[in-house]
Tab-separated table of C-alpha atoms and ligand atoms in Angstrom:
chain	number	residue	atom	x	y	z
A	148	MET	CA	119.429	12.901	176.204
A	149	THR	CA	116.016	11.144	175.659
A	150	PRO	CA	115.132	8.411	178.200
A	151	SER	CA	114.855	4.845	176.427
A	152	ALA	CA	115.092	1.474	178.269
A	153	PRO	CA	115.220	-2.217	176.679
A	154	LEU	CA	111.437	-3.837	176.877
A	155	GLN	CA	113.075	-6.858	178.829
A	156	HIS	CA	114.257	-4.387	181.835
A	157	VAL	CA	111.091	-2.888	181.878
A	158	ALA	CA	108.911	-5.931	181.800
A	159	GLU	CA	111.088	-7.570	184.299
A	160	HIS	CA	110.252	-4.519	186.422
A	161	LEU	CA	106.160	-4.973	185.751
A	162	ASP	CA	106.499	-8.918	186.601
A	163	ALA	CA	108.468	-8.327	189.548
A	164	LEU	CA	106.042	-5.525	190.767
A	165	LEU	CA	102.823	-7.403	189.575
A	166	ARG	CA	103.828	-11.020	190.562
A	167	THR	CA	102.949	-12.012	187.204
A	168	ALA	CA	104.293	-15.422	187.764
A	169	GLU	CA	102.781	-16.033	190.829
A	170	VAL	CA	98.918	-15.157	189.944
A	171	PRO	CA	96.563	-17.641	188.509
A	172	ASP	CA	94.574	-16.468	185.401
A	173	TYR	CA	92.716	-17.543	182.278
A	174	ALA	CA	94.607	-18.935	179.510
A	175	GLY	CA	93.474	-15.913	177.013
A	176	ALA	CA	95.144	-13.455	179.493
A	177	LEU	CA	98.717	-14.227	178.253
A	178	ASN	CA	100.057	-12.312	181.242
A	179	GLY	CA	103.696	-10.465	180.561
A	180	ILE	CA	105.335	-9.155	177.175
A	181	GLN	CA	103.030	-10.235	174.304
A	182	VAL	CA	104.373	-8.766	171.127
A	183	GLU	CA	108.517	-7.695	171.061
A	184	HIS	CA	109.849	-4.897	169.340
A	185	VAL	CA	113.810	-4.322	167.984
A	186	GLY	CA	113.404	-1.306	170.477
A	187	PRO	CA	114.604	0.278	173.138
A	188	VAL	CA	111.113	1.590	174.598
A	189	THR	CA	111.027	5.811	174.374
A	190	ARG	CA	107.262	5.987	174.966
A	191	CYS	CA	104.570	3.973	176.455
A	192	ALA	CA	101.319	3.840	175.174
A	193	LEU	CA	98.341	3.115	177.968
A	194	ALA	CA	95.099	1.226	177.400
A	195	VAL	CA	92.445	-0.689	178.650
A	196	ASP	CA	92.375	-2.675	175.613
A	197	ALA	CA	94.525	-4.013	173.048
A	198	SER	CA	92.761	-2.777	169.961
A	199	LEU	CA	93.233	-1.651	166.358
A	200	ARG	CA	92.171	1.953	167.635
A	201	THR	CA	94.347	1.696	170.673
A	202	ILE	CA	97.575	0.572	168.729
A	203	ASP	CA	96.702	3.202	166.442
A	204	GLY	CA	96.270	6.002	169.449
A	205	ALA	CA	99.654	4.458	170.850
A	206	VAL	CA	101.212	5.134	166.832
A	207	ALA	CA	100.125	8.673	167.069
A	208	ALA	CA	101.494	9.165	170.141
A	209	GLY	CA	104.493	8.138	169.308
A	210	ALA	CA	105.041	5.343	171.489
A	211	ASN	CA	106.680	1.894	170.839
A	212	LEU	CA	105.311	-0.076	173.999
A	213	LEU	CA	101.611	-0.426	174.691
A	214	ILE	CA	100.593	-1.618	178.255
A	215	VAL	CA	97.324	-3.003	178.377
A	216	HIS	CA	94.946	-4.942	180.998
A	217	HIS	CA	92.772	-7.016	178.531
A	218	GLY	CA	95.325	-8.435	176.103
A	219	LEU	CA	96.132	-9.326	172.275
A	220	TYR	CA	94.887	-13.368	172.877
A	221	TRP	CA	91.139	-13.247	174.810
A	222	GLY	CA	89.665	-14.688	171.466
A	223	GLY	CA	91.579	-17.881	171.601
A	224	VAL	CA	94.047	-19.663	168.853
A	225	GLN	CA	92.611	-17.034	165.583
A	226	PRO	CA	94.841	-17.307	162.056
A	227	LEU	CA	96.309	-13.764	161.312
A	228	ARG	CA	93.812	-13.051	159.347
A	229	GLY	CA	91.497	-9.665	159.075
A	230	ARG	CA	91.726	-7.657	161.627
A	231	THR	CA	93.802	-10.076	163.746
A	232	TYR	CA	96.436	-9.452	161.021
A	233	GLU	CA	95.993	-6.142	161.137
A	234	ARG	CA	96.795	-5.356	164.245
A	235	VAL	CA	99.504	-7.644	164.024
A	236	ARG	CA	100.941	-5.889	161.117
A	237	ARG	CA	100.313	-2.701	162.579
A	238	LEU	CA	102.323	-3.243	165.456
A	239	LEU	CA	105.308	-4.414	163.520
A	240	ALA	CA	105.026	-1.821	161.043
A	241	HIS	CA	105.797	0.681	164.021
A	242	ASP	CA	108.157	-1.757	166.238
A	243	VAL	CA	105.180	-1.711	169.123
A	244	ALA	CA	105.913	-4.207	171.789
A	245	VAL	CA	102.504	-5.080	173.628
A	246	TYR	CA	102.748	-5.713	177.311
A	247	SER	CA	99.645	-7.452	178.804
A	248	SER	CA	98.565	-7.487	182.951
A	249	HIS	CA	95.068	-8.911	183.606
A	250	LEU	CA	94.505	-10.192	187.386
A	251	PRO	CA	97.961	-9.360	188.607
A	252	LEU	CA	96.510	-5.895	187.984
A	253	ASP	CA	93.337	-6.169	189.325
A	254	LEU	CA	94.920	-6.868	192.589
A	255	HIS	CA	97.858	-5.232	192.806
A	256	PRO	CA	97.503	-3.851	196.641
A	257	SER	CA	98.705	0.130	195.506
A	258	LEU	CA	98.456	-0.020	191.616
A	259	GLY	CA	95.528	-2.282	191.109
A	260	ASN	CA	92.323	-1.594	189.892
A	261	ASN	CA	90.560	-2.515	192.583
A	262	ALA	CA	92.243	-0.876	195.222
A	263	LEU	CA	92.331	2.223	193.095
A	264	PHE	CA	88.765	2.073	192.199
A	265	ALA	CA	87.733	1.754	196.221
A	266	ARG	CA	90.351	4.606	196.868
A	267	ALA	CA	88.668	7.141	194.361
A	268	LEU	CA	85.414	5.921	196.003
A	269	GLY	CA	87.388	6.873	199.525
A	270	LEU	CA	86.609	3.500	200.736
A	271	GLU	CA	90.329	2.208	202.106
A	272	PRO	CA	90.460	-1.844	201.402
A	273	THR	CA	90.377	-4.535	204.320
A	274	GLY	CA	90.458	-7.527	202.972
A	275	GLY	CA	89.914	-9.285	199.675
A	276	PHE	CA	86.651	-10.292	197.601
A	277	ALA	CA	86.086	-12.248	194.633
A	278	ARG	CA	87.766	-15.590	195.106
A	279	PHE	CA	89.137	-16.928	192.085
A	280	GLN	CA	91.390	-20.023	192.834
A	281	PRO	CA	93.511	-19.203	195.853
A	282	ILE	CA	93.780	-15.265	195.104
A	283	ALA	CA	91.007	-12.485	196.034
A	284	VAL	CA	90.518	-10.876	193.090
A	285	GLY	CA	88.398	-7.458	194.861
A	286	VAL	CA	88.383	-5.983	198.025
A	287	MET	CA	86.330	-5.539	200.732
A	288	GLY	CA	85.752	-3.035	203.573
A	289	GLU	CA	83.874	-1.107	206.542
A	290	ALA	CA	81.789	2.411	206.093
A	291	ASP	CA	79.459	4.221	207.593
A	292	ILE	CA	78.461	6.275	204.450
A	293	GLU	CA	75.153	6.991	202.695
A	294	THR	CA	74.676	4.345	199.902
A	295	GLN	CA	73.545	7.317	197.620
A	296	SER	CA	76.918	9.466	198.104
A	297	LEU	CA	78.621	6.240	197.307
A	298	ALA	CA	76.626	5.938	193.920
A	299	ASP	CA	77.336	9.747	193.106
A	300	GLY	CA	81.117	9.307	193.452
A	301	ALA	CA	80.741	6.170	191.422
A	302	ARG	CA	79.093	8.348	188.585
A	303	ALA	CA	81.637	10.811	188.220
A	304	ILE	CA	83.984	7.481	187.686
A	305	ALA	CA	81.867	5.932	185.375
A	306	GLU	CA	81.058	9.818	183.054
A	307	ARG	CA	84.906	11.152	183.491
A	308	GLU	CA	85.792	7.482	180.862
A	309	GLY	CA	82.489	8.409	178.695
A	310	GLY	CA	80.222	5.686	180.706
A	311	SER	CA	77.202	5.545	182.858
A	312	LEU	CA	76.401	4.420	186.344
A	313	VAL	CA	73.023	1.997	186.654
A	314	THR	CA	72.071	0.866	190.375
A	315	VAL	CA	70.280	-1.276	192.030
A	316	GLY	CA	68.769	-1.156	195.353
A	317	VAL	CA	69.610	2.491	196.198
A	318	GLU	CA	67.018	3.684	198.775
A	319	PRO	CA	67.154	7.660	200.245
A	320	GLY	CA	68.311	7.648	203.526
A	321	ARG	CA	69.679	3.840	202.998
A	322	ARG	CA	73.368	3.729	204.558
A	323	THR	CA	76.556	1.634	203.366
A	324	ARG	CA	78.905	-0.248	205.942
A	325	ARG	CA	79.818	-3.050	204.627
A	326	TRP	CA	81.042	-2.710	201.068
A	327	ALA	CA	82.769	-5.016	198.249
A	328	LEU	CA	84.020	-4.139	195.255
A	329	CYS	CA	85.034	-5.838	192.018
A	330	THR	CA	86.177	-4.295	189.011
A	331	GLY	CA	85.352	-5.960	185.738
A	332	ALA	CA	82.607	-8.370	185.359
A	333	GLY	CA	82.336	-8.238	188.813
A	334	ALA	CA	78.636	-8.925	189.588
A	335	SER	CA	77.920	-12.809	189.205
A	336	SER	CA	75.938	-15.231	191.296
A	337	ASP	CA	79.533	-16.150	193.284
A	338	THR	CA	80.005	-13.211	193.640
A	339	LEU	CA	76.697	-12.016	195.176
A	340	ARG	CA	76.702	-15.496	197.476
A	341	GLU	CA	80.159	-14.457	198.499
A	342	ALA	CA	79.210	-11.070	199.241
A	343	ALA	CA	75.736	-11.905	201.275
A	344	ALA	CA	78.022	-14.656	203.099
A	345	SER	CA	80.303	-11.833	203.922
A	346	GLY	CA	77.510	-9.185	205.524
A	347	VAL	CA	78.111	-6.926	202.582
A	348	ASP	CA	75.494	-4.640	202.061
A	349	THR	CA	77.199	-3.030	198.826
A	350	LEU	CA	78.352	-4.266	195.872
A	351	ILE	CA	80.657	-1.915	193.737
A	352	VAL	CA	81.523	-3.591	190.049
A	353	GLY	CA	82.276	-2.874	186.907
A	354	GLU	CA	79.432	-4.905	185.263
A	355	GLY	CA	77.128	-8.459	185.541
A	356	PRO	CA	74.247	-9.638	183.293
A	357	HIS	CA	70.468	-9.244	184.365
A	358	HIS	CA	69.848	-12.081	186.910
A	359	THR	CA	72.774	-10.389	189.102
A	360	GLY	CA	70.128	-7.070	189.895
A	361	VAL	CA	67.388	-9.007	190.760
A	362	GLU	CA	69.030	-11.407	192.651
A	363	ALA	CA	70.721	-8.815	194.673
A	364	GLN	CA	67.339	-6.636	194.828
A	365	GLU	CA	65.849	-10.544	197.245
A	366	LEU	CA	69.208	-10.442	198.648
A	367	GLY	CA	68.912	-6.668	200.166
A	368	ILE	CA	72.267	-5.898	198.330
A	369	ALA	CA	72.621	-2.608	196.416
A	370	VAL	CA	74.431	-2.838	193.234
A	371	LEU	CA	76.199	-0.167	191.729
A	372	TYR	CA	77.251	-1.182	188.294
A	373	ALA	CA	79.876	1.859	187.010
A	374	GLY	CA	81.157	-0.012	183.812
A	375	HIS	CA	83.435	-2.250	183.173
A	376	TYR	CA	85.756	-0.009	180.894
A	377	ALA	CA	85.824	2.552	183.325
A	378	THR	CA	86.516	0.885	186.639
A	379	GLU	CA	89.444	-0.502	184.790
A	380	THR	CA	91.322	2.431	183.853
A	381	PHE	CA	93.063	2.974	187.235
A	382	GLY	CA	95.641	-0.152	186.841
A	383	VAL	CA	97.189	0.869	183.634
A	384	ARG	CA	97.254	4.693	184.456
A	385	ALA	CA	99.328	3.837	187.851
A	386	LEU	CA	101.555	1.799	185.602
A	387	GLY	CA	101.933	4.454	183.303
A	388	MET	CA	103.125	7.033	186.497
A	389	GLU	CA	105.232	3.683	187.527
A	390	VAL	CA	106.979	3.174	184.451
A	391	GLU	CA	107.818	7.138	184.345
A	392	ARG	CA	108.937	6.461	188.027
A	393	ALA	CA	111.403	3.954	186.930
A	394	PHE	CA	112.448	4.525	183.939
A	395	GLY	CA	111.736	8.265	183.365
A	396	LEU	CA	109.597	7.142	180.107
A	397	PRO	CA	107.181	9.510	179.146
A	398	TRP	CA	103.660	7.638	178.684
A	399	THR	CA	100.009	8.552	177.365
A	400	PHE	CA	96.485	7.096	177.991
A	401	VAL	CA	94.940	5.813	175.210
A	402	PRO	CA	90.779	6.268	175.925
A	403	ALA	CA	88.271	4.192	174.475
A	404	PRO	CA	85.212	5.706	172.390
A	405	THR	CA	83.380	7.490	174.383
A	406	GLY	CA	80.784	5.832	175.819
A	407	LEU	CA	82.022	2.210	175.625
B	813	ZN	ZN1	88.251	-6.565	182.362
């Protein structure tokens, strides 16, 4: 018998695990079920972003639940016209539901982007970093490792996902003793201030504006920019494994175009 589960059950399971109701987020995140379907769920597709491309990827994979990190509503209230209409039309035409999890997925201790990216680099988080209201989105910890070898690990992950690594302040022989990590748009004046105040010597992020590199150099902090997309592929993949474990549902990761 092919495994299946009602959307409501899958969403309730993920909401409880990710603490969707308790974790604050930006208004556009709209965590939880974003689009319902007739269902039930028979296969999940996982993607970092909800887009025409990932909706088509879900349909091509035969999935009828698309689980994403960046949902459909970042643009705020939009008329259902043009590409916004087209997204909804394709979802409804193929009975594909959408479930989204932004900060709840970023900060989850075992399924989250931050914890999993840190572990992929061989780092073990011991505390929170990147405060947002009462929560910490990122992680930090201690190490004694050559910064260059962390950069090599981050580069391998960036390139595996079709991206590339940019670094600031990675000098030969330099060692990382206290690191902080925040996936996605993790470099900002705020996170650099927080890093400096916490004695962090290496900041690992997805991306950040140009001025963060300039500020980091002045602060003596090395920054590894591994790409917004690449650093946020971990959480949705972990959710794929979780829905398979909990409901026996098969899943497919839908990648972004190379080099995003
Ligand atoms: Zn993001």
